[in-house]
CSV table of C-alpha atoms in Angstrom, one decimal:
chain,number,residue,atom,x,y,z
A,1,UNK,CA,-160.3,95.2,38.3
A,2,UNK,CA,-156.6,95.7,38.6
A,3,UNK,CA,-154.7,92.6,39.7
A,4,UNK,CA,-151.3,94.2,39.9
A,5,UNK,CA,-149.6,92.8,43.0
A,6,UNK,CA,-147.1,94.3,45.4
A,7,UNK,CA,-143.6,92.8,45.0
A,8,UNK,CA,-142.9,91.2,48.4
A,9,UNK,CA,-139.1,91.4,47.8
A,10,UNK,CA,-139.3,95.2,47.5
A,11,UNK,CA,-142.2,96.1,49.7
A,12,UNK,CA,-142.7,95.1,53.3
A,13,UNK,CA,-145.9,94.4,55.2
A,14,UNK,CA,-146.7,97.4,57.3
A,15,UNK,CA,-147.2,96.8,61.1
A,16,UNK,CA,-148.6,99.2,63.7
A,17,UNK,CA,-145.2,99.4,65.4
A,18,UNK,CA,-143.4,100.1,62.1
A,19,UNK,CA,-145.8,102.8,61.2
A,20,UNK,CA,-145.4,104.5,64.7
A,21,UNK,CA,-141.6,104.2,64.4
A,22,UNK,CA,-141.5,105.8,61.0
A,23,UNK,CA,-144.0,108.6,62.0
A,24,UNK,CA,-141.9,109.4,65.1
A,25,UNK,CA,-138.6,109.4,63.4
A,26,UNK,CA,-140.2,111.5,60.6
A,27,UNK,CA,-141.3,114.0,63.2
A,28,UNK,CA,-138.0,114.3,65.0
A,29,UNK,CA,-136.0,114.3,61.7
A,30,UNK,CA,-138.4,117.0,60.4
A,31,UNK,CA,-137.9,119.1,63.6
A,32,UNK,CA,-134.1,118.9,63.2
A,33,UNK,CA,-134.3,119.6,59.4
A,34,UNK,CA,-136.5,122.6,60.0
A,35,UNK,CA,-134.0,124.0,62.5
A,36,UNK,CA,-130.5,123.2,61.0
A,37,UNK,CA,-131.5,122.6,57.4
A,38,UNK,CA,-130.7,118.9,57.2
A,39,UNK,CA,-130.7,115.7,59.3
A,40,UNK,CA,-133.0,112.8,59.8
A,41,UNK,CA,-131.8,110.9,56.7
A,42,UNK,CA,-129.0,109.2,58.5
A,43,UNK,CA,-131.5,107.6,60.9
A,44,UNK,CA,-134.4,107.1,58.5
A,45,UNK,CA,-132.5,105.0,56.0
A,46,UNK,CA,-131.0,102.5,58.4
A,47,UNK,CA,-134.3,102.6,60.4
A,48,UNK,CA,-136.3,101.5,57.4
A,49,UNK,CA,-133.7,98.8,56.6
A,50,UNK,CA,-134.1,97.5,60.2
A,51,UNK,CA,-137.8,97.1,59.4
A,52,UNK,CA,-136.9,94.9,56.5
A,53,UNK,CA,-137.0,97.4,53.7
A,54,UNK,CA,-134.3,96.8,51.0
A,55,UNK,CA,-131.5,99.4,51.0
A,56,UNK,CA,-132.4,100.9,47.6
A,57,UNK,CA,-136.1,101.2,48.4
A,58,UNK,CA,-135.1,102.8,51.8
A,59,UNK,CA,-132.8,105.3,50.1
A,60,UNK,CA,-135.4,106.1,47.4
A,61,UNK,CA,-138.3,106.5,49.8
A,62,UNK,CA,-136.2,108.6,52.2
A,63,UNK,CA,-135.3,110.9,49.4
A,64,UNK,CA,-138.9,111.1,48.2
A,65,UNK,CA,-140.1,112.3,51.6
A,66,UNK,CA,-137.1,114.7,51.9
A,67,UNK,CA,-137.8,117.1,49.1
A,68,UNK,CA,-141.4,118.0,50.0
A,69,UNK,CA,-140.4,118.4,53.6
A,70,UNK,CA,-137.6,120.7,52.5
A,71,UNK,CA,-140.0,122.6,50.3
A,72,UNK,CA,-142.5,123.2,53.2
A,73,UNK,CA,-139.6,124.1,55.5
A,74,UNK,CA,-138.1,126.5,53.0
A,75,UNK,CA,-141.4,128.2,52.3
A,76,UNK,CA,-142.0,128.7,56.1
A,77,UNK,CA,-138.5,130.1,56.7
A,78,UNK,CA,-138.7,132.3,53.5
A,79,UNK,CA,-141.7,134.0,55.2
A,80,UNK,CA,-139.4,134.7,58.1
A,81,UNK,CA,-136.9,136.4,55.7
A,82,UNK,CA,-134.3,133.6,56.3
A,83,UNK,CA,-134.0,132.0,52.8
A,84,UNK,CA,-131.7,133.2,50.0
A,85,UNK,CA,-133.3,131.6,47.0
A,86,UNK,CA,-130.6,132.8,44.6
A,87,UNK,CA,-127.8,131.4,46.8
A,88,UNK,CA,-129.7,128.1,47.2
A,89,UNK,CA,-130.1,127.7,43.4
A,90,UNK,CA,-126.4,128.5,42.7
A,91,UNK,CA,-125.4,126.0,45.4
A,92,UNK,CA,-127.8,123.4,44.1
A,93,UNK,CA,-126.4,123.6,40.6
A,94,UNK,CA,-122.8,123.0,41.7
A,95,UNK,CA,-124.0,120.4,44.2
A,96,UNK,CA,-125.7,118.4,41.3
A,97,UNK,CA,-122.2,118.1,39.7
A,98,UNK,CA,-120.8,117.0,43.1
A,99,UNK,CA,-123.5,114.3,43.4
A,100,UNK,CA,-122.5,112.9,40.0
A,101,UNK,CA,-118.8,112.8,40.8
A,102,UNK,CA,-119.6,111.3,44.3
A,103,UNK,CA,-121.7,108.5,42.6
A,104,UNK,CA,-118.9,107.8,40.1
A,105,UNK,CA,-116.3,107.5,43.0
A,106,UNK,CA,-118.7,105.1,44.8
A,107,UNK,CA,-119.0,103.0,41.6
A,108,UNK,CA,-115.2,102.8,41.2
A,109,UNK,CA,-114.8,101.8,44.8
A,110,UNK,CA,-117.6,99.2,44.5
A,111,UNK,CA,-115.9,97.7,41.4
A,112,UNK,CA,-112.5,97.6,43.0
A,113,UNK,CA,-113.2,96.6,46.6
A,114,UNK,CA,-116.8,95.4,46.5
A,115,UNK,CA,-119.7,96.2,48.9
A,116,UNK,CA,-117.6,96.0,52.0
A,117,UNK,CA,-115.0,98.4,50.6
A,118,UNK,CA,-117.8,100.8,49.6
A,119,UNK,CA,-119.3,100.6,53.1
A,120,UNK,CA,-115.9,101.2,54.7
A,121,UNK,CA,-115.4,104.3,52.4
A,122,UNK,CA,-118.8,105.7,53.4
A,123,UNK,CA,-118.1,105.1,57.2
A,124,UNK,CA,-114.6,106.6,57.0
A,125,UNK,CA,-116.0,109.6,55.1
A,126,UNK,CA,-118.7,110.0,57.8
A,127,UNK,CA,-116.1,109.9,60.6
A,128,UNK,CA,-113.5,112.1,59.0
A,129,UNK,CA,-115.8,114.8,57.7
A,130,UNK,CA,-118.1,114.9,60.8
A,131,UNK,CA,-115.2,115.0,63.3
A,132,UNK,CA,-113.3,117.7,61.4
A,133,UNK,CA,-116.3,119.9,60.5
A,134,UNK,CA,-118.4,119.1,63.6
A,135,UNK,CA,-115.4,119.9,65.8
A,136,UNK,CA,-114.8,123.2,64.1
A,137,UNK,CA,-118.5,124.1,64.3
A,138,UNK,CA,-118.7,123.1,68.0
A,139,UNK,CA,-115.7,125.3,68.8
A,140,UNK,CA,-117.2,128.3,67.0
A,141,UNK,CA,-120.6,127.7,68.7
A,142,UNK,CA,-119.0,127.6,72.1
A,143,UNK,CA,-117.1,130.8,71.3
A,144,UNK,CA,-120.3,132.4,70.2
A,145,UNK,CA,-122.1,131.3,73.3
A,146,UNK,CA,-119.3,132.8,75.5
A,147,UNK,CA,-119.6,136.1,73.6
A,148,UNK,CA,-123.4,136.3,74.3
A,149,UNK,CA,-124.5,134.6,71.1
A,150,UNK,CA,-123.3,137.3,68.7
A,151,UNK,CA,-122.3,135.8,65.4
A,152,UNK,CA,-119.4,137.4,63.4
A,153,UNK,CA,-118.3,136.7,59.9
A,154,UNK,CA,-115.5,134.1,59.7
A,155,UNK,CA,-112.0,135.5,58.8
A,156,UNK,CA,-111.7,133.2,55.8
A,157,UNK,CA,-115.1,134.4,54.4
A,158,UNK,CA,-114.1,138.0,54.9
A,159,UNK,CA,-110.8,137.3,53.0
A,160,UNK,CA,-112.6,135.6,50.1
A,161,UNK,CA,-115.3,138.3,49.9
A,162,UNK,CA,-112.5,140.9,49.4
A,163,UNK,CA,-111.0,139.1,46.4
A,164,UNK,CA,-112.4,140.5,43.2
A,165,UNK,CA,-112.4,137.5,40.9
A,166,UNK,CA,-115.0,137.8,38.1
A,167,UNK,CA,-117.8,136.8,38.0
A,168,UNK,CA,-118.7,138.4,41.3
A,169,UNK,CA,-122.2,137.5,42.6
A,170,UNK,CA,-124.3,139.6,45.0
A,171,UNK,CA,-126.6,137.6,47.2
A,172,UNK,CA,-128.8,140.4,48.5
A,173,UNK,CA,-130.8,138.4,51.0
A,174,UNK,CA,-127.6,137.1,52.7
A,175,UNK,CA,-125.9,140.5,52.4
A,176,UNK,CA,-122.8,139.1,50.7
A,177,UNK,CA,-120.9,139.7,47.5
A,178,UNK,CA,-118.5,136.9,46.5
A,179,UNK,CA,-116.8,135.4,43.5
A,180,UNK,CA,-118.7,132.5,41.9
A,181,UNK,CA,-115.5,130.6,42.0
A,182,UNK,CA,-115.6,130.4,45.8
A,183,UNK,CA,-119.2,129.3,45.9
A,184,UNK,CA,-118.6,126.3,43.5
A,185,UNK,CA,-116.4,124.2,45.8
A,186,UNK,CA,-118.9,124.6,48.7
A,187,UNK,CA,-121.8,123.4,46.5
A,188,UNK,CA,-119.6,120.7,44.9
A,189,UNK,CA,-118.6,119.4,48.4
A,190,UNK,CA,-122.2,119.4,49.5
A,191,UNK,CA,-123.2,117.3,46.5
A,192,UNK,CA,-120.2,114.9,47.1
A,193,UNK,CA,-121.2,114.4,50.7
A,194,UNK,CA,-124.8,114.0,49.8
A,195,UNK,CA,-123.9,111.2,47.4
A,196,UNK,CA,-121.6,109.6,50.0
A,197,UNK,CA,-123.4,109.9,53.3
A,198,UNK,CA,-126.8,111.2,52.2
A,199,UNK,CA,-126.5,114.3,54.4
A,200,UNK,CA,-125.0,117.1,52.3
A,201,UNK,CA,-126.1,119.7,54.7
A,202,UNK,CA,-123.4,118.7,57.2
A,203,UNK,CA,-120.9,120.3,54.8
A,204,UNK,CA,-123.2,122.7,53.0
A,205,UNK,CA,-124.3,124.7,56.0
A,206,UNK,CA,-120.8,125.1,57.6
A,207,UNK,CA,-119.4,125.8,54.1
A,208,UNK,CA,-121.8,128.7,53.6
A,209,UNK,CA,-121.1,130.0,57.0
A,210,UNK,CA,-117.3,129.8,57.2
A,211,UNK,CA,-116.3,130.0,53.5
A,212,UNK,CA,-118.9,132.3,52.1
A,213,UNK,CA,-119.8,134.4,55.2
A,214,UNK,CA,-123.5,133.6,55.2
A,215,UNK,CA,-125.2,134.0,58.6
A,216,UNK,CA,-126.0,130.7,60.3
A,217,UNK,CA,-129.7,131.3,60.3
A,218,UNK,CA,-129.7,132.1,56.6
A,219,UNK,CA,-127.3,129.2,55.7
A,220,UNK,CA,-129.5,126.6,57.5
A,221,UNK,CA,-132.6,127.9,55.8
A,222,UNK,CA,-131.0,128.1,52.4
A,223,UNK,CA,-129.8,124.5,52.8
A,224,UNK,CA,-133.5,123.6,52.5
A,225,UNK,CA,-133.6,125.0,49.0
A,226,UNK,CA,-130.6,122.9,48.0
A,227,UNK,CA,-132.2,119.8,49.6
A,228,UNK,CA,-135.4,120.4,47.7
A,229,UNK,CA,-133.7,120.8,44.3
A,230,UNK,CA,-131.4,117.8,44.8
A,231,UNK,CA,-134.1,115.7,46.5
A,232,UNK,CA,-136.6,116.3,43.6
A,233,UNK,CA,-134.0,115.3,41.0
A,234,UNK,CA,-133.0,112.2,42.9
A,235,UNK,CA,-136.6,111.2,43.6
A,236,UNK,CA,-137.6,111.5,40.0
A,237,UNK,CA,-134.6,109.2,39.1
A,238,UNK,CA,-135.5,106.6,41.8
A,239,UNK,CA,-139.2,106.8,40.9
A,240,UNK,CA,-138.4,106.1,37.3
A,241,UNK,CA,-136.8,102.9,38.5
A,242,UNK,CA,-139.9,102.0,40.5
A,243,UNK,CA,-138.0,102.1,43.8
A,244,UNK,CA,-140.2,104.5,45.8
A,245,UNK,CA,-142.6,102.9,48.4
A,246,UNK,CA,-145.2,105.6,48.5
A,247,UNK,CA,-146.7,104.1,51.7
A,248,UNK,CA,-143.5,104.6,53.7
A,249,UNK,CA,-143.0,108.1,52.1
A,250,UNK,CA,-146.5,109.3,53.2
A,251,UNK,CA,-146.1,107.9,56.8
A,252,UNK,CA,-142.8,109.6,57.2
A,253,UNK,CA,-144.1,112.8,55.6
A,254,UNK,CA,-147.0,112.8,58.0
A,255,UNK,CA,-144.6,113.2,60.9
A,256,UNK,CA,-141.9,115.3,59.2
A,257,UNK,CA,-144.3,118.0,58.0
A,258,UNK,CA,-145.3,118.5,61.7
A,259,UNK,CA,-141.7,118.6,62.8
A,260,UNK,CA,-140.2,120.8,60.0
A,261,UNK,CA,-142.7,123.6,60.8
A,262,UNK,CA,-142.0,123.4,64.5
A,263,UNK,CA,-138.2,123.4,63.8
A,264,UNK,CA,-138.7,126.5,61.5
A,265,UNK,CA,-140.7,128.3,64.2
A,266,UNK,CA,-137.9,127.4,66.7
A,267,UNK,CA,-135.3,129.3,64.7
A,268,UNK,CA,-137.1,132.5,65.5
A,269,UNK,CA,-136.8,131.9,69.3
A,270,UNK,CA,-133.2,131.1,69.7
A,271,UNK,CA,-129.9,132.9,69.3
A,272,UNK,CA,-128.0,132.2,66.1
A,273,UNK,CA,-125.3,130.2,67.7
A,274,UNK,CA,-127.8,127.5,68.8
A,275,UNK,CA,-128.1,126.4,65.2
A,276,UNK,CA,-124.4,125.7,65.1
A,277,UNK,CA,-124.6,124.1,68.5
A,278,UNK,CA,-127.3,121.6,67.5
A,279,UNK,CA,-125.6,120.8,64.2
A,280,UNK,CA,-122.2,120.2,65.9
A,281,UNK,CA,-123.7,118.0,68.6
A,282,UNK,CA,-125.5,115.9,66.1
A,283,UNK,CA,-122.4,115.7,63.8
A,284,UNK,CA,-120.1,114.6,66.6
A,285,UNK,CA,-122.5,111.9,68.0
A,286,UNK,CA,-123.1,110.6,64.5
A,287,UNK,CA,-119.3,110.5,64.0
A,288,UNK,CA,-118.9,108.3,67.1
A,289,UNK,CA,-121.8,106.1,65.9
A,290,UNK,CA,-120.1,105.5,62.5
A,291,UNK,CA,-116.8,104.9,64.3
A,292,UNK,CA,-118.4,102.1,66.3
A,293,UNK,CA,-119.6,100.6,63.1
A,294,UNK,CA,-116.1,100.6,61.5
A,295,UNK,CA,-114.9,97.2,62.9
A,296,UNK,CA,-117.6,95.3,61.0
A,297,UNK,CA,-116.2,96.4,57.6
A,298,UNK,CA,-112.6,96.0,58.8
A,299,UNK,CA,-113.4,92.4,59.8
A,300,UNK,CA,-115.0,91.7,56.4
A,301,UNK,CA,-111.9,93.0,54.6
A,302,UNK,CA,-109.7,90.8,56.8
A,303,UNK,CA,-108.0,93.7,58.4
A,304,UNK,CA,-109.3,93.0,61.9
A,305,UNK,CA,-110.5,90.1,64.0
A,306,UNK,CA,-113.6,90.2,66.1
A,307,UNK,CA,-116.4,87.7,67.1
A,308,UNK,CA,-119.8,87.9,65.2
A,309,UNK,CA,-121.6,88.4,68.6
A,310,UNK,CA,-119.4,91.4,69.4
A,311,UNK,CA,-120.0,92.9,65.9
A,312,UNK,CA,-123.7,92.4,66.3
A,313,UNK,CA,-123.6,94.3,69.7
A,314,UNK,CA,-121.5,97.1,68.1
A,315,UNK,CA,-124.0,97.3,65.2
A,316,UNK,CA,-126.8,97.8,67.7
A,317,UNK,CA,-124.9,100.4,69.7
A,318,UNK,CA,-124.1,102.2,66.5
A,319,UNK,CA,-127.7,102.5,65.4
A,320,UNK,CA,-128.8,103.4,68.9
A,321,UNK,CA,-126.3,106.2,69.1
A,322,UNK,CA,-127.5,107.5,65.7
A,323,UNK,CA,-131.0,107.7,67.2
A,324,UNK,CA,-129.5,109.4,70.2
A,325,UNK,CA,-127.9,112.0,68.0
A,326,UNK,CA,-131.3,112.9,66.5
A,327,UNK,CA,-133.0,112.8,69.9
A,328,UNK,CA,-130.3,115.0,71.5
A,329,UNK,CA,-130.7,117.5,68.7
A,330,UNK,CA,-134.5,117.5,69.2
A,331,UNK,CA,-134.2,118.0,72.9
A,332,UNK,CA,-131.8,120.9,72.6
A,333,UNK,CA,-134.1,122.5,70.0
A,334,UNK,CA,-137.3,122.1,72.1
A,335,UNK,CA,-135.4,123.2,75.2
A,336,UNK,CA,-134.1,126.4,73.5
A,337,UNK,CA,-137.6,127.1,72.1
A,338,UNK,CA,-139.1,126.7,75.6
A,339,UNK,CA,-136.5,129.1,77.1
A,340,UNK,CA,-136.9,131.6,74.1
A,341,UNK,CA,-140.7,131.6,74.5
A,342,UNK,CA,-140.4,132.2,78.3
A,343,UNK,CA,-138.0,135.1,77.7
A,344,UNK,CA,-140.3,136.6,75.0
A,345,UNK,CA,-143.3,136.3,77.3
A,346,UNK,CA,-141.3,137.9,80.2
A,347,UNK,CA,-140.2,140.7,77.9
A,348,UNK,CA,-143.8,141.3,76.7
A,349,UNK,CA,-145.0,141.3,80.3
A,350,UNK,CA,-142.3,143.8,81.3
A,351,UNK,CA,-143.3,146.2,78.5
A,352,UNK,CA,-147.0,146.0,79.4
B,1,UNK,CA,-154.8,137.9,74.4
B,2,UNK,CA,-158.4,137.8,73.3
B,3,UNK,CA,-157.5,139.3,69.9
B,4,UNK,CA,-154.7,136.7,69.6
B,5,UNK,CA,-157.1,133.8,70.1
B,6,UNK,CA,-159.6,135.4,67.8
B,7,UNK,CA,-157.0,135.4,65.0
B,8,UNK,CA,-156.2,131.7,65.4
B,9,UNK,CA,-156.9,129.9,62.2
B,10,UNK,CA,-159.4,127.4,63.5
B,11,UNK,CA,-161.3,127.2,60.2
B,12,UNK,CA,-158.3,126.5,58.0
B,13,UNK,CA,-157.0,124.0,60.5
B,14,UNK,CA,-160.3,122.0,60.5
B,15,UNK,CA,-160.7,122.2,56.7
B,16,UNK,CA,-157.1,121.1,55.9
B,17,UNK,CA,-157.2,118.6,58.7
B,18,UNK,CA,-160.3,116.9,57.2
B,19,UNK,CA,-158.8,117.1,53.7
B,20,UNK,CA,-155.5,115.6,55.0
B,21,UNK,CA,-157.3,112.8,56.8
B,22,UNK,CA,-159.4,112.1,53.7
B,23,UNK,CA,-156.3,111.9,51.5
B,24,UNK,CA,-154.5,109.6,53.9
B,25,UNK,CA,-157.6,107.4,54.2
B,26,UNK,CA,-158.0,107.4,50.5
B,27,UNK,CA,-154.5,106.3,49.7
B,28,UNK,CA,-154.2,103.8,52.5
B,29,UNK,CA,-157.5,102.2,51.6
B,30,UNK,CA,-155.8,101.2,48.3
B,31,UNK,CA,-152.2,101.4,49.6
B,32,UNK,CA,-150.9,98.1,48.1
B,33,UNK,CA,-152.5,98.7,44.7
B,34,UNK,CA,-151.3,102.3,44.5
B,35,UNK,CA,-147.8,101.3,45.6
B,36,UNK,CA,-147.7,98.5,43.1
B,37,UNK,CA,-148.6,100.8,40.2
B,38,UNK,CA,-146.1,103.5,41.3
B,39,UNK,CA,-143.4,100.7,41.5
B,40,UNK,CA,-143.7,100.1,37.7
B,41,UNK,CA,-141.3,103.0,37.1
B,42,UNK,CA,-141.0,104.9,33.8
B,43,UNK,CA,-144.0,107.2,33.3
B,44,UNK,CA,-145.5,106.0,36.6
B,45,UNK,CA,-142.7,108.0,38.3
B,46,UNK,CA,-145.1,111.0,38.0
B,47,UNK,CA,-147.4,109.2,40.5
B,48,UNK,CA,-145.3,109.4,43.7
B,49,UNK,CA,-143.9,112.9,42.8
B,50,UNK,CA,-147.4,114.3,42.2
B,51,UNK,CA,-148.7,112.6,45.3
B,52,UNK,CA,-146.0,114.0,47.7
B,53,UNK,CA,-146.6,117.5,46.2
B,54,UNK,CA,-150.3,117.2,46.9
B,55,UNK,CA,-149.7,115.9,50.4
B,56,UNK,CA,-147.1,118.5,51.2
B,57,UNK,CA,-149.6,121.2,50.3
B,58,UNK,CA,-152.6,119.9,52.1
B,59,UNK,CA,-150.9,118.3,55.1
B,60,UNK,CA,-148.4,121.2,55.3
B,61,UNK,CA,-151.2,123.7,55.5
B,62,UNK,CA,-152.8,121.6,58.2
B,63,UNK,CA,-149.7,121.2,60.3
B,64,UNK,CA,-148.7,124.9,59.9
B,65,UNK,CA,-152.2,126.0,61.1
B,66,UNK,CA,-152.2,123.4,63.8
B,67,UNK,CA,-149.1,124.9,65.5
B,68,UNK,CA,-150.7,128.4,65.2
B,69,UNK,CA,-153.9,127.1,66.9
B,70,UNK,CA,-151.8,125.6,69.6
B,71,UNK,CA,-150.3,129.0,70.2
B,72,UNK,CA,-146.8,128.1,68.8
B,73,UNK,CA,-145.9,130.9,66.4
B,74,UNK,CA,-142.8,132.7,65.2
B,75,UNK,CA,-141.4,135.6,67.1
B,76,UNK,CA,-139.5,138.7,66.0
B,77,UNK,CA,-135.7,138.4,65.7
B,78,UNK,CA,-133.2,141.2,65.4
B,79,UNK,CA,-130.9,141.4,62.4
B,80,UNK,CA,-127.3,140.3,62.8
B,81,UNK,CA,-124.7,143.0,62.4
B,82,UNK,CA,-121.6,141.8,60.6
B,83,UNK,CA,-118.4,143.2,59.4
B,84,UNK,CA,-118.2,144.0,55.7
B,85,UNK,CA,-115.2,144.2,53.5
B,86,UNK,CA,-114.5,145.9,50.2
B,87,UNK,CA,-117.8,146.8,48.5
B,88,UNK,CA,-120.5,146.0,50.9
B,89,UNK,CA,-123.2,144.4,48.8
B,90,UNK,CA,-126.2,145.0,50.8
B,91,UNK,CA,-127.4,145.5,54.3
B,92,UNK,CA,-128.4,142.2,55.9
B,93,UNK,CA,-132.2,142.3,56.3
B,94,UNK,CA,-134.0,141.7,59.5
B,95,UNK,CA,-135.8,138.4,60.0
B,96,UNK,CA,-139.4,139.2,59.8
B,97,UNK,CA,-142.3,138.0,61.8
B,98,UNK,CA,-144.4,135.4,60.0
B,99,UNK,CA,-147.8,136.8,59.0
B,100,UNK,CA,-149.2,133.8,57.3
B,101,UNK,CA,-150.3,130.6,58.8
B,102,UNK,CA,-148.6,128.1,56.6
C-alpha cells in the first residue's frame, strides 16, 4: 500500500465552496478564452491563492489547465476555418524567446528590488499595456460598430505587408503575406507579456490584428494555438518541479471545457468587431483593477502612506473588479450569442 | 426541425458523459494519493500532462456533444473582404459551418 502523503504546505484541503468557485471561474474563463483567445488566468491565479493555494502551485495549476483548454478550443475553431496553424506556430516560437527574456527581467527586478518591486513592476506593466492597447482596441471596436461591424485591415499592417523584406511568409489561412521580421516582435511581445502578467493574448491578438493584418476572428482563434504551445512547455516545466495540483487542474478543466466550446460556438454568431469589443472591455476593467492594487506596493516600497485597513479594502475591490471584468466579458458574449441566434432564426424563418 | 433533432448526438453524449464521470470519480476517489505522486516531479511530470490530455479528449467530446444536444451549434458566417496590397497572397477563406460534434 502506498503511504505517500500530500504535502499540506503545497496542497490545500478541498471544500465544496472552493470546488464550486473553481468550476464556475473555469467555465467563465473558458467561455472568454474560446471567444477572444485568452483570459481567465488573471482571475484564476489570484482566485486559487485566495483559497489558500501557494502562488507557485496556483500559477502551475492554472497553466496546466490552460493548454488542454486551448487545445480543445483551437480544434473547435479550426473546424470553423478560423485557425491559422502556421501563423500560430511561428508566433509561438518567437513567444517562447519572449517568455525567457520576460522571466530574466523578472529575476533581475526581484534581485534588485525584492518581491514588492517585482509586484509593482507586474502591476505597472498590467496598467500601462492594458490601458494603451485596450484603449486602442476599444476605439477600433467602436469605429467598427459604427460602420456596421465591417472590419478593415489596419493601415500599419497594410504598410508592413507591402514591404518586401526577405524572408517573406505567406499565411494562406489568414490571407496575408508578410516579412518574418514583422511577425517576430509581435510573438516576442506576446511571450514577454505572458511571462509578466500571464495573459500574453492581450498583446498577441491585437498585435496580429493591427501589426500583421490578421482578421480579428482568425487572430483570436490562432492565439489558442500559441497558448497551447506555450502552456504545454510551461506545464511540463512546472510538473517536473512537482508544482501542479492535479485536483485543482481537473476541477477547473471540468468547467473550462464547457465554456471554451460555448465561446468558440459564439464566434460564429457575432460580428467580428464583437471580439475586439469584449477584449477591450476586459482589458480596460482589468487595468482599473490593477491600478487599484498599486498603492499596496507603493506603501511597501515607502513611496506612499496608507492605513492597512484601507489597503485591505483596496485589495478586495481590486479582486472583485477582476472578477467583474471576466463576468462582463461573459455577459457580452452570451448576450451577443443570444441576439445572433435570434437573428439567424428570423432569417431562416423569412427564407422558409 | 425533426431531421435536426434526429441528428443530435445523443449516443456520443451519453457514452462520453459516462466515461467522463467515471474518470472524474476514479481520480477523485484517490485524489490525494494521485496528487502526492504527481507532486514528486521529475519523471512523474508525465502524470499530470497525460492526465489532462486524456481528460481534454473525453470531457471535451462530452461537452462538445452536450452543446449540440442542447441545440447550441455553430452557424455560417460570411468571409470578410479586406484590402490587399502588393502581391495578394491568397483569398481569405470563408468560415465554415461545423460539421463535427466535438
